[in-house]
Amino acid sequence: MVKSVSEAIKAKLPEQKRIEKLTTINRNWFLEFGEWLKTRTSRRGKPYSPETISQMRNVVLNRLSNFGKTNANEIPIESFESFFNQERRLTTRNNKVNHIIAFYTFLSEEKKVDLPFEVTELNRHIRKKEELTNDLEGAAKALTIEEIILIRNHLINDPRRLFVFEMVYQYGLNLGELSQCVEQNYDFNTGIFKIKRNRKLEEFHVNARISNLINENRFILKPIAKTGSQDRFKTLGVILQEKGLMNKTVRWKDIEKTRERNFFRCPGCEKLYENTPDNWALIQHEIDEHKTKWIVCRSTCAVTGV
């Protein structure tokens, strides 16, 4: 099951607007829950990081936003099944269940709220370890060319998610690296990002597709937490699924697999380029008596005459 279009629209609203739409009681509980988390520790005995708190609040806000005018203590436990089933990845599902358990633990133990169910009953939605192992080991599946086109076509009016997709697909960035792609690390004149990759400062020149996207939508370079980038990435395939254009979610490892299949290494400079004709050129060496034509990258090796 995937999120409905109405849920996807709600998720795009600014957090403050979503909070304002809650009932007065739910709003107060939600805000107090955020403060309560700052005083708690994880199972490892360490305080929750700001990123973890943000993620937990986001899950709870998504759930409360679906309650309408109903308060959290009036919702039957049966209503949670569909909410948890929205997550295809079991690890993500378990995280969501645990975040909801934390919220209802806060209501029960801290606020002394009477609930229509025992908080421990929510544990039945946690998936077992062997199921998680199978989920994590699920083979990556590369996107087809048609699916890449569909994503680009349908994200044309969603530059933030399109930027996330292109940076992962074109340059293989992970969440930590993606969160560094902000205005202070980008040169608008040269189109070069400077970020830390594998503990080393690295710079790379983005292609025309991405530089144009940035120049037309500079707001996409505003700082964002790792969880924010993750949320944008997770919803890449949701709208396409709703429209019946794609029958699967888009996972990080699927994009990595797509990149492995569609990017070739130039024999001259050894850099990776997508398998589209604007990235490649044929050259012929003057000393070659056989007049052999070689395929090299257009941007570097063809220009310098390798």
PDB file of C-alpha atoms in Angstrom:
ATOM      1  CA  MET A   1       0.000   0.000   0.000  1.00  0.00           C
ATOM      2  CA  VAL A   2       1.258   3.514  -0.782  1.00  0.00           C
ATOM      3  CA  LYS A   3       0.226   6.924   0.404  1.00  0.00           C
ATOM      4  CA  SER A   4      -2.865   8.408  -1.163  1.00  0.00           C
ATOM      5  CA  VAL A   5      -2.655  11.582  -3.219  1.00  0.00           C
ATOM      6  CA  SER A   6      -4.308  13.515  -0.378  1.00  0.00           C
ATOM      7  CA  GLU A   7      -1.669  12.261   2.075  1.00  0.00           C
ATOM      8  CA  ALA A   8       1.113  13.175  -0.344  1.00  0.00           C
ATOM      9  CA  ILE A   9      -0.330  16.695  -0.644  1.00  0.00           C
ATOM     10  CA  LYS A  10      -0.531  17.044   3.143  1.00  0.00           C
ATOM     11  CA  ALA A  11       3.099  15.999   3.475  1.00  0.00           C
ATOM     12  CA  LYS A  12       4.145  18.878   1.197  1.00  0.00           C
ATOM     13  CA  LEU A  13       2.563  21.501   3.467  1.00  0.00           C
ATOM     14  CA  PRO A  14       4.981  23.397   5.758  1.00  0.00           C
ATOM     15  CA  GLU A  15       5.174  21.791   9.192  1.00  0.00           C
ATOM     16  CA  GLN A  16       3.671  24.801  10.969  1.00  0.00           C
ATOM     17  CA  LYS A  17       0.623  24.760   8.679  1.00  0.00           C
ATOM     18  CA  ARG A  18       0.119  21.065   9.356  1.00  0.00           C
ATOM     19  CA  ILE A  19       0.399  21.611  13.100  1.00  0.00           C
ATOM     20  CA  GLU A  20      -2.167  24.407  12.948  1.00  0.00           C
ATOM     21  CA  LYS A  21      -4.643  22.045  11.281  1.00  0.00           C
ATOM     22  CA  LEU A  22      -4.554  19.625  14.241  1.00  0.00           C
ATOM     23  CA  THR A  23      -7.186  19.695  16.957  1.00  0.00           C
ATOM     24  CA  THR A  24      -6.213  21.855  19.930  1.00  0.00           C
ATOM     25  CA  ILE A  25      -5.602  18.798  22.109  1.00  0.00           C
ATOM     26  CA  ASN A  26      -3.551  16.971  19.450  1.00  0.00           C
ATOM     27  CA  ARG A  27      -1.540  20.130  18.785  1.00  0.00           C
ATOM     28  CA  ASN A  28      -0.657  20.577  22.448  1.00  0.00           C
ATOM     29  CA  TRP A  29       0.254  16.915  22.840  1.00  0.00           C
ATOM     30  CA  PHE A  30       2.388  16.985  19.701  1.00  0.00           C
ATOM     31  CA  LEU A  31       4.363  20.048  20.812  1.00  0.00           C
ATOM     32  CA  GLU A  32       4.838  18.664  24.325  1.00  0.00           C
ATOM     33  CA  PHE A  33       5.947  15.328  22.849  1.00  0.00           C
ATOM     34  CA  GLY A  34       8.758  17.104  20.968  1.00  0.00           C
ATOM     35  CA  GLU A  35       9.993  18.701  24.195  1.00  0.00           C
ATOM     36  CA  TRP A  36       9.643  15.410  26.088  1.00  0.00           C
ATOM     37  CA  LEU A  37      11.877  13.623  23.572  1.00  0.00           C
ATOM     38  CA  LYS A  38      14.707  16.018  24.412  1.00  0.00           C
ATOM     39  CA  THR A  39      14.747  14.591  27.942  1.00  0.00           C
ATOM     40  CA  ARG A  40      14.694  10.947  26.901  1.00  0.00           C
ATOM     41  CA  THR A  41      17.369   8.489  25.870  1.00  0.00           C
ATOM     42  CA  SER A  42      17.430   5.774  23.232  1.00  0.00           C
ATOM     43  CA  ARG A  43      17.726   2.056  23.964  1.00  0.00           C
ATOM     44  CA  ARG A  44      21.491   2.525  23.882  1.00  0.00           C
ATOM     45  CA  GLY A  45      21.241   4.988  26.755  1.00  0.00           C
ATOM     46  CA  LYS A  46      22.177   8.024  24.662  1.00  0.00           C
ATOM     47  CA  PRO A  47      20.065  11.188  24.189  1.00  0.00           C
ATOM     48  CA  TYR A  48      18.127  11.325  20.946  1.00  0.00           C
ATOM     49  CA  SER A  49      19.914  13.329  18.268  1.00  0.00           C
ATOM     50  CA  PRO A  50      18.101  16.347  16.757  1.00  0.00           C
ATOM     51  CA  GLU A  51      17.761  14.390  13.500  1.00  0.00           C
ATOM     52  CA  THR A  52      16.132  11.424  15.264  1.00  0.00           C
ATOM     53  CA  ILE A  53      13.749  13.725  17.133  1.00  0.00           C
ATOM     54  CA  SER A  54      12.845  15.410  13.850  1.00  0.00           C
ATOM     55  CA  GLN A  55      12.140  12.025  12.261  1.00  0.00           C
ATOM     56  CA  MET A  56       9.996  10.885  15.205  1.00  0.00           C
ATOM     57  CA  ARG A  57       8.017  14.118  15.205  1.00  0.00           C
ATOM     58  CA  ASN A  58       7.437  13.849  11.477  1.00  0.00           C
ATOM     59  CA  VAL A  59       5.982  10.324  11.763  1.00  0.00           C
ATOM     60  CA  VAL A  60       3.673  11.361  14.604  1.00  0.00           C
ATOM     61  CA  LEU A  61       2.596  14.518  12.761  1.00  0.00           C
ATOM     62  CA  ASN A  62       1.765  12.444   9.674  1.00  0.00           C
ATOM     63  CA  ARG A  63      -0.408  10.180  11.818  1.00  0.00           C
ATOM     64  CA  LEU A  64      -2.138  13.012  13.686  1.00  0.00           C
ATOM     65  CA  SER A  65      -2.816  14.811  10.397  1.00  0.00           C
ATOM     66  CA  ASN A  66      -4.986  11.863   9.353  1.00  0.00           C
ATOM     67  CA  PHE A  67      -7.144  12.050  12.482  1.00  0.00           C
ATOM     68  CA  GLY A  68      -9.186  15.038  11.301  1.00  0.00           C
ATOM     69  CA  LYS A  69     -11.177  16.317  14.298  1.00  0.00           C
ATOM     70  CA  THR A  70     -10.545  13.173  16.338  1.00  0.00           C
ATOM     71  CA  ASN A  71      -8.125  13.316  19.249  1.00  0.00           C
ATOM     72  CA  ALA A  72      -5.284  10.801  19.536  1.00  0.00           C
ATOM     73  CA  ASN A  73      -6.781   9.105  22.604  1.00  0.00           C
ATOM     74  CA  GLU A  74     -10.000   8.305  20.702  1.00  0.00           C
ATOM     75  CA  ILE A  75      -8.451   6.314  17.870  1.00  0.00           C
ATOM     76  CA  PRO A  76      -8.905   2.517  17.938  1.00  0.00           C
ATOM     77  CA  ILE A  77      -5.824   0.382  17.522  1.00  0.00           C
ATOM     78  CA  GLU A  78      -7.253  -1.220  14.353  1.00  0.00           C
ATOM     79  CA  SER A  79      -6.786   2.092  12.502  1.00  0.00           C
ATOM     80  CA  PHE A  80      -2.993   1.829  12.679  1.00  0.00           C
ATOM     81  CA  GLU A  81      -2.664  -1.186  10.367  1.00  0.00           C
ATOM     82  CA  SER A  82      -3.070   0.767   7.119  1.00  0.00           C
ATOM     83  CA  PHE A  83      -0.749   3.530   8.353  1.00  0.00           C
ATOM     84  CA  PHE A  84       2.063   1.072   9.042  1.00  0.00           C
ATOM     85  CA  ASN A  85       1.400  -0.875   5.834  1.00  0.00           C
ATOM     86  CA  GLN A  86       2.231   2.212   3.760  1.00  0.00           C
ATOM     87  CA  GLU A  87       5.893   1.310   4.244  1.00  0.00           C
ATOM     88  CA  ARG A  88       7.119  -1.463   1.952  1.00  0.00           C
ATOM     89  CA  ARG A  89      10.556  -1.604   3.578  1.00  0.00           C
ATOM     90  CA  LEU A  90      10.289  -3.464   6.859  1.00  0.00           C
ATOM     91  CA  THR A  91      13.064  -1.493   8.546  1.00  0.00           C
ATOM     92  CA  THR A  92      11.242   1.763   7.813  1.00  0.00           C
ATOM     93  CA  ARG A  93       7.971   0.214   8.955  1.00  0.00           C
ATOM     94  CA  ASN A  94       9.493  -0.867  12.281  1.00  0.00           C
ATOM     95  CA  ASN A  95      10.900   2.607  12.844  1.00  0.00           C
ATOM     96  CA  LYS A  96       7.463   4.078  12.224  1.00  0.00           C
ATOM     97  CA  VAL A  97       5.853   1.661  14.704  1.00  0.00           C
ATOM     98  CA  ASN A  98       8.466   2.486  17.340  1.00  0.00           C
ATOM     99  CA  HIS A  99       7.935   6.233  16.882  1.00  0.00           C
ATOM    100  CA  ILE A 100       4.177   5.827  17.342  1.00  0.00           C
ATOM    101  CA  ILE A 101       4.795   3.660  20.422  1.00  0.00           C
ATOM    102  CA  ALA A 102       6.985   6.452  21.830  1.00  0.00           C
ATOM    103  CA  PHE A 103       4.194   8.984  21.324  1.00  0.00           C
ATOM    104  CA  TYR A 104       1.544   6.846  22.990  1.00  0.00           C
ATOM    105  CA  THR A 105       3.965   5.987  25.797  1.00  0.00           C
ATOM    106  CA  PHE A 106       4.288   9.736  26.359  1.00  0.00           C
ATOM    107  CA  LEU A 107       0.490  10.113  26.469  1.00  0.00           C
ATOM    108  CA  SER A 108       0.044   7.162  28.813  1.00  0.00           C
ATOM    109  CA  GLU A 109       2.952   7.617  31.214  1.00  0.00           C
ATOM    110  CA  GLU A 110       3.686  11.332  31.091  1.00  0.00           C
ATOM    111  CA  LYS A 111       0.238  12.829  30.460  1.00  0.00           C
ATOM    112  CA  LYS A 112      -1.701  10.039  32.229  1.00  0.00           C
ATOM    113  CA  VAL A 113      -4.167   9.877  29.314  1.00  0.00           C
ATOM    114  CA  ASP A 114      -6.671   7.012  29.223  1.00  0.00           C
ATOM    115  CA  LEU A 115      -6.277   5.116  25.956  1.00  0.00           C
ATOM    116  CA  PRO A 116      -8.661   2.654  24.255  1.00  0.00           C
ATOM    117  CA  PHE A 117      -5.817   0.127  24.037  1.00  0.00           C
ATOM    118  CA  GLU A 118      -2.629  -0.875  25.829  1.00  0.00           C
ATOM    119  CA  VAL A 119       0.490   0.684  24.307  1.00  0.00           C
ATOM    120  CA  THR A 120       2.150  -2.751  24.311  1.00  0.00           C
ATOM    121  CA  GLU A 121      -0.507  -3.940  21.833  1.00  0.00           C
ATOM    122  CA  LEU A 122       1.230  -1.874  19.143  1.00  0.00           C
ATOM    123  CA  ASN A 123       4.212  -4.223  19.382  1.00  0.00           C
ATOM    124  CA  ARG A 124       2.366  -6.760  17.246  1.00  0.00           C
ATOM    125  CA  HIS A 125       3.048  -4.538  14.246  1.00  0.00           C
ATOM    126  CA  ILE A 126       6.825  -4.942  14.657  1.00  0.00           C
ATOM    127  CA  ARG A 127       8.249  -7.309  12.039  1.00  0.00           C
ATOM    128  CA  LYS A 128      10.608 -10.084  13.107  1.00  0.00           C
ATOM    129  CA  LYS A 129      14.386 -10.101  12.651  1.00  0.00           C
ATOM    130  CA  GLU A 130      14.381 -12.780   9.945  1.00  0.00           C
ATOM    131  CA  GLU A 131      11.880 -10.754   7.908  1.00  0.00           C
ATOM    132  CA  LEU A 132      14.118  -7.683   8.232  1.00  0.00           C
ATOM    133  CA  THR A 133      17.108  -9.658   6.994  1.00  0.00           C
ATOM    134  CA  ASN A 134      15.229 -10.737   3.883  1.00  0.00           C
ATOM    135  CA  ASP A 135      14.068  -7.171   3.311  1.00  0.00           C
ATOM    136  CA  LEU A 136      17.572  -5.712   3.589  1.00  0.00           C
ATOM    137  CA  GLU A 137      19.004  -8.341   1.261  1.00  0.00           C
ATOM    138  CA  GLY A 138      16.402  -7.752  -1.438  1.00  0.00           C
ATOM    139  CA  ALA A 139      18.239  -7.476  -4.727  1.00  0.00           C
ATOM    140  CA  ALA A 140      18.629  -4.017  -6.213  1.00  0.00           C
ATOM    141  CA  LYS A 141      16.756  -3.576  -9.480  1.00  0.00           C
ATOM    142  CA  ALA A 142      17.905  -1.032 -12.012  1.00  0.00           C
ATOM    143  CA  LEU A 143      15.324   1.356 -13.430  1.00  0.00           C
ATOM    144  CA  THR A 144      14.556   1.068 -17.101  1.00  0.00           C
ATOM    145  CA  ILE A 145      15.179   3.978 -19.435  1.00  0.00           C
ATOM    146  CA  GLU A 146      11.422   4.505 -19.629  1.00  0.00           C
ATOM    147  CA  GLU A 147      11.197   4.717 -15.824  1.00  0.00           C
ATOM    148  CA  ILE A 148      13.983   7.305 -15.708  1.00  0.00           C
ATOM    149  CA  ILE A 149      12.086   9.362 -18.283  1.00  0.00           C
ATOM    150  CA  LEU A 150       8.839   9.025 -16.288  1.00  0.00           C
ATOM    151  CA  ILE A 151      10.534  10.252 -13.100  1.00  0.00           C
ATOM    152  CA  ARG A 152      12.045  13.244 -14.872  1.00  0.00           C
ATOM    153  CA  ASN A 153       8.802  14.106 -16.653  1.00  0.00           C
ATOM    154  CA  HIS A 154       6.628  13.947 -13.554  1.00  0.00           C
ATOM    155  CA  LEU A 155       9.075  15.735 -11.250  1.00  0.00           C
ATOM    156  CA  ILE A 156       9.486  18.695 -13.591  1.00  0.00           C
ATOM    157  CA  ASN A 157       7.328  20.797 -11.247  1.00  0.00           C
ATOM    158  CA  ASP A 158       8.940  19.356  -8.117  1.00  0.00           C
ATOM    159  CA  PRO A 159      12.542  20.635  -8.371  1.00  0.00           C
ATOM    160  CA  ARG A 160      13.529  19.544  -4.858  1.00  0.00           C
ATOM    161  CA  ARG A 161      12.816  15.873  -5.495  1.00  0.00           C
ATOM    162  CA  LEU A 162      14.156  16.098  -9.034  1.00  0.00           C
ATOM    163  CA  PHE A 163      17.419  17.517  -7.650  1.00  0.00           C
ATOM    164  CA  VAL A 164      17.689  14.635  -5.166  1.00  0.00           C
ATOM    165  CA  PHE A 165      17.102  12.084  -7.924  1.00  0.00           C
ATOM    166  CA  GLU A 166      19.616  13.641 -10.335  1.00  0.00           C
ATOM    167  CA  MET A 167      22.362  14.016  -7.722  1.00  0.00           C
ATOM    168  CA  VAL A 168      22.030  10.391  -6.649  1.00  0.00           C
ATOM    169  CA  TYR A 169      21.749   9.108 -10.204  1.00  0.00           C
ATOM    170  CA  GLN A 170      24.377  11.332 -11.820  1.00  0.00           C
ATOM    171  CA  TYR A 171      26.954  11.395  -9.005  1.00  0.00           C
ATOM    172  CA  GLY A 172      26.117   8.508  -6.659  1.00  0.00           C
ATOM    173  CA  LEU A 173      25.745  10.695  -3.565  1.00  0.00           C
ATOM    174  CA  ASN A 174      24.587   9.238  -0.262  1.00  0.00           C
ATOM    175  CA  LEU A 175      22.424  11.046   2.327  1.00  0.00           C
ATOM    176  CA  GLY A 176      25.355  12.627   4.157  1.00  0.00           C
ATOM    177  CA  GLU A 177      26.888  13.907   0.935  1.00  0.00           C
ATOM    178  CA  LEU A 178      23.528  15.116  -0.350  1.00  0.00           C
ATOM    179  CA  SER A 179      22.992  17.228   2.775  1.00  0.00           C
ATOM    180  CA  GLN A 180      26.248  19.050   1.956  1.00  0.00           C
ATOM    181  CA  CYS A 181      24.885  20.212  -1.407  1.00  0.00           C
ATOM    182  CA  VAL A 182      23.959  23.670  -0.158  1.00  0.00           C
ATOM    183  CA  GLU A 183      24.550  27.170  -1.471  1.00  0.00           C
ATOM    184  CA  GLN A 184      27.694  27.783   0.586  1.00  0.00           C
ATOM    185  CA  ASN A 185      29.352  24.740  -1.031  1.00  0.00           C
ATOM    186  CA  TYR A 186      28.387  25.620  -4.600  1.00  0.00           C
ATOM    187  CA  ASP A 187      29.933  28.050  -7.080  1.00  0.00           C
ATOM    188  CA  PHE A 188      27.186  29.391  -9.345  1.00  0.00           C
ATOM    189  CA  ASN A 189      29.740  30.688 -11.854  1.00  0.00           C
ATOM    190  CA  THR A 190      31.599  27.427 -12.380  1.00  0.00           C
ATOM    191  CA  GLY A 191      28.884  24.916 -11.436  1.00  0.00           C
ATOM    192  CA  ILE A 192      31.209  23.198  -8.957  1.00  0.00           C
ATOM    193  CA  PHE A 193      30.268  21.619  -5.617  1.00  0.00           C
ATOM    194  CA  LYS A 194      32.873  21.165  -2.885  1.00  0.00           C
ATOM    195  CA  ILE A 195      31.891  18.484  -0.364  1.00  0.00           C
ATOM    196  CA  LYS A 196      33.508  15.844   1.825  1.00  0.00           C
ATOM    197  CA  ARG A 197      33.395  12.341   0.392  1.00  0.00           C
ATOM    198  CA  ASN A 198      35.111   9.453   2.155  1.00  0.00           C
ATOM    199  CA  ARG A 199      36.595  11.966   4.621  1.00  0.00           C
ATOM    200  CA  LYS A 200      38.272  13.899   1.815  1.00  0.00           C
ATOM    201  CA  LEU A 201      37.336  17.257   0.348  1.00  0.00           C
ATOM    202  CA  GLU A 202      36.231  16.664  -3.212  1.00  0.00           C
ATOM    203  CA  GLU A 203      34.934  18.958  -5.904  1.00  0.00           C
ATOM    204  CA  PHE A 204      32.890  18.009  -8.919  1.00  0.00           C
ATOM    205  CA  HIS A 205      31.387  19.922 -11.797  1.00  0.00           C
ATOM    206  CA  VAL A 206      27.658  19.304 -12.266  1.00  0.00           C
ATOM    207  CA  ASN A 207      26.306  18.866 -15.761  1.00  0.00           C
ATOM    208  CA  ALA A 208      24.098  21.343 -17.612  1.00  0.00           C
ATOM    209  CA  ARG A 209      20.889  19.549 -16.595  1.00  0.00           C
ATOM    210  CA  ILE A 210      21.604  20.054 -12.886  1.00  0.00           C
ATOM    211  CA  SER A 211      23.205  23.512 -13.137  1.00  0.00           C
ATOM    212  CA  ASN A 212      20.132  24.770 -15.015  1.00  0.00           C
ATOM    213  CA  LEU A 213      17.871  23.208 -12.387  1.00  0.00           C
ATOM    214  CA  ILE A 214      19.804  24.998  -9.633  1.00  0.00           C
ATOM    215  CA  ASN A 215      19.883  28.369 -11.422  1.00  0.00           C
ATOM    216  CA  GLU A 216      16.131  28.268 -12.000  1.00  0.00           C
ATOM    217  CA  ASN A 217      15.363  27.071  -8.442  1.00  0.00           C
ATOM    218  CA  ARG A 218      18.048  28.359  -6.073  1.00  0.00           C
ATOM    219  CA  PHE A 219      15.906  27.422  -3.064  1.00  0.00           C
ATOM    220  CA  ILE A 220      16.740  23.747  -3.575  1.00  0.00           C
ATOM    221  CA  LEU A 221      20.188  24.489  -2.100  1.00  0.00           C
ATOM    222  CA  LYS A 222      18.772  25.566   1.267  1.00  0.00           C
ATOM    223  CA  PRO A 223      20.136  23.419   4.128  1.00  0.00           C
ATOM    224  CA  ILE A 224      18.163  20.252   4.876  1.00  0.00           C
ATOM    225  CA  ALA A 225      18.665  17.420   7.358  1.00  0.00           C
ATOM    226  CA  LYS A 226      19.501  13.903   6.199  1.00  0.00           C
ATOM    227  CA  THR A 227      15.990  12.799   7.129  1.00  0.00           C
ATOM    228  CA  GLY A 228      14.554  15.504   4.871  1.00  0.00           C
ATOM    229  CA  SER A 229      16.522  14.254   1.892  1.00  0.00           C
ATOM    230  CA  GLN A 230      15.519  10.707   2.767  1.00  0.00           C
ATOM    231  CA  ASP A 231      11.827  11.654   2.856  1.00  0.00           C
ATOM    232  CA  ARG A 232      12.096  13.359  -0.537  1.00  0.00           C
ATOM    233  CA  PHE A 233      13.817  10.319  -1.974  1.00  0.00           C
ATOM    234  CA  LYS A 234      11.317   7.835  -0.512  1.00  0.00           C
ATOM    235  CA  THR A 235       8.400   9.564  -2.231  1.00  0.00           C
ATOM    236  CA  LEU A 236       9.970   9.620  -5.705  1.00  0.00           C
ATOM    237  CA  GLY A 237       7.848   6.746  -6.960  1.00  0.00           C
ATOM    238  CA  VAL A 238       4.681   7.424  -4.948  1.00  0.00           C
ATOM    239  CA  ILE A 239       2.930   9.728  -7.405  1.00  0.00           C
ATOM    240  CA  LEU A 240       3.846   7.494 -10.326  1.00  0.00           C
ATOM    241  CA  GLN A 241       2.393   4.523  -8.462  1.00  0.00           C
ATOM    242  CA  GLU A 242      -0.797   6.464  -7.789  1.00  0.00           C
ATOM    243  CA  LYS A 243      -1.103   7.191 -11.503  1.00  0.00           C
ATOM    244  CA  GLY A 244      -0.461   3.571 -12.393  1.00  0.00           C
ATOM    245  CA  LEU A 245       2.731   4.465 -14.270  1.00  0.00           C
ATOM    246  CA  MET A 246       5.111   2.572 -11.989  1.00  0.00           C
ATOM    247  CA  ASN A 247       4.428  -0.549  -9.944  1.00  0.00           C
ATOM    248  CA  LYS A 248       7.343  -0.323  -7.508  1.00  0.00           C
ATOM    249  CA  THR A 249       9.025   1.982  -5.046  1.00  0.00           C
ATOM    250  CA  VAL A 250      12.352   3.628  -5.844  1.00  0.00           C
ATOM    251  CA  ARG A 251      15.101   2.608  -3.440  1.00  0.00           C
ATOM    252  CA  TRP A 252      18.561   4.086  -3.047  1.00  0.00           C
ATOM    253  CA  LYS A 253      20.215   0.843  -4.116  1.00  0.00           C
ATOM    254  CA  ASP A 254      17.964   0.705  -7.194  1.00  0.00           C
ATOM    255  CA  ILE A 255      19.340   4.070  -8.316  1.00  0.00           C
ATOM    256  CA  GLU A 256      22.875   2.897  -7.593  1.00  0.00           C
ATOM    257  CA  LYS A 257      22.216  -0.200  -9.722  1.00  0.00           C
ATOM    258  CA  THR A 258      20.815   2.005 -12.494  1.00  0.00           C
ATOM    259  CA  ARG A 259      23.925   4.148 -12.340  1.00  0.00           C
ATOM    260  CA  GLU A 260      26.180   1.074 -12.589  1.00  0.00           C
ATOM    261  CA  ARG A 261      24.337  -0.031 -15.708  1.00  0.00           C
ATOM    262  CA  ASN A 262      24.002   3.314 -17.500  1.00  0.00           C
ATOM    263  CA  PHE A 263      27.347   4.974 -16.771  1.00  0.00           C
ATOM    264  CA  PHE A 264      30.508   4.069 -18.658  1.00  0.00           C
ATOM    265  CA  ARG A 265      34.094   4.847 -17.692  1.00  0.00           C
ATOM    266  CA  CYS A 266      36.011   6.917 -20.209  1.00  0.00           C
ATOM    267  CA  PRO A 267      39.212   5.102 -21.276  1.00  0.00           C
ATOM    268  CA  GLY A 268      41.044   8.429 -21.347  1.00  0.00           C
ATOM    269  CA  CYS A 269      40.305  10.278 -18.094  1.00  0.00           C
ATOM    270  CA  GLU A 270      38.615   7.308 -16.369  1.00  0.00           C
ATOM    271  CA  LYS A 271      35.634   9.410 -15.258  1.00  0.00           C
ATOM    272  CA  LEU A 272      32.073   8.077 -15.424  1.00  0.00           C
ATOM    273  CA  TYR A 273      29.553   9.459 -17.923  1.00  0.00           C
ATOM    274  CA  GLU A 274      25.986   8.523 -18.751  1.00  0.00           C
ATOM    275  CA  ASN A 275      25.397   6.537 -21.945  1.00  0.00           C
ATOM    276  CA  THR A 276      23.877   9.435 -23.882  1.00  0.00           C
ATOM    277  CA  PRO A 277      25.458  10.778 -27.097  1.00  0.00           C
ATOM    278  CA  ASP A 278      26.082  14.303 -25.752  1.00  0.00           C
ATOM    279  CA  ASN A 279      28.646  12.808 -23.334  1.00  0.00           C
ATOM    280  CA  TRP A 280      30.707  10.946 -25.925  1.00  0.00           C
ATOM    281  CA  ALA A 281      32.674  11.610 -29.094  1.00  0.00           C
ATOM    282  CA  LEU A 282      34.722   9.719 -31.672  1.00  0.00           C
ATOM    283  CA  ILE A 283      38.392  10.646 -32.030  1.00  0.00           C
ATOM    284  CA  GLN A 284      41.120   9.450 -34.318  1.00  0.00           C
ATOM    285  CA  HIS A 285      44.845   9.673 -33.616  1.00  0.00           C
ATOM    286  CA  GLU A 286      47.057  11.144 -36.337  1.00  0.00           C
ATOM    287  CA  ILE A 287      49.703   8.490 -35.741  1.00  0.00           C
ATOM    288  CA  ASP A 288      47.221   5.626 -36.214  1.00  0.00           C
ATOM    289  CA  GLU A 289      47.865   4.145 -39.657  1.00  0.00           C
ATOM    290  CA  HIS A 290      44.692   2.048 -39.334  1.00  0.00           C
ATOM    291  CA  LYS A 291      42.518   5.192 -38.838  1.00  0.00           C
ATOM    292  CA  THR A 292      40.721   3.608 -35.890  1.00  0.00           C
ATOM    293  CA  LYS A 293      38.038   5.722 -34.256  1.00  0.00           C
ATOM    294  CA  TRP A 294      37.883   5.627 -30.439  1.00  0.00           C
ATOM    295  CA  ILE A 295      35.018   6.542 -28.133  1.00  0.00           C
ATOM    296  CA  VAL A 296      36.013   9.003 -25.384  1.00  0.00           C
ATOM    297  CA  CYS A 297      34.210  11.537 -23.222  1.00  0.00           C
ATOM    298  CA  ARG A 298      33.280  14.717 -25.033  1.00  0.00           C
ATOM    299  CA  SER A 299      33.796  17.176 -22.148  1.00  0.00           C
ATOM    300  CA  THR A 300      37.442  16.390 -21.391  1.00  0.00           C
ATOM    301  CA  CYS A 301      39.235  13.948 -23.643  1.00  0.00           C
ATOM    302  CA  ALA A 302      37.721  14.920 -26.990  1.00  0.00           C
ATOM    303  CA  VAL A 303      38.403  18.607 -26.273  1.00  0.00           C
ATOM    304  CA  THR A 304      42.009  18.101 -25.192  1.00  0.00           C
ATOM    305  CA  GLY A 305      42.654  15.677 -28.020  1.00  0.00           C
ATOM    306  CA  VAL A 306      43.611  12.569 -26.127  1.00  0.00           C
TER     307      VAL A 306
END
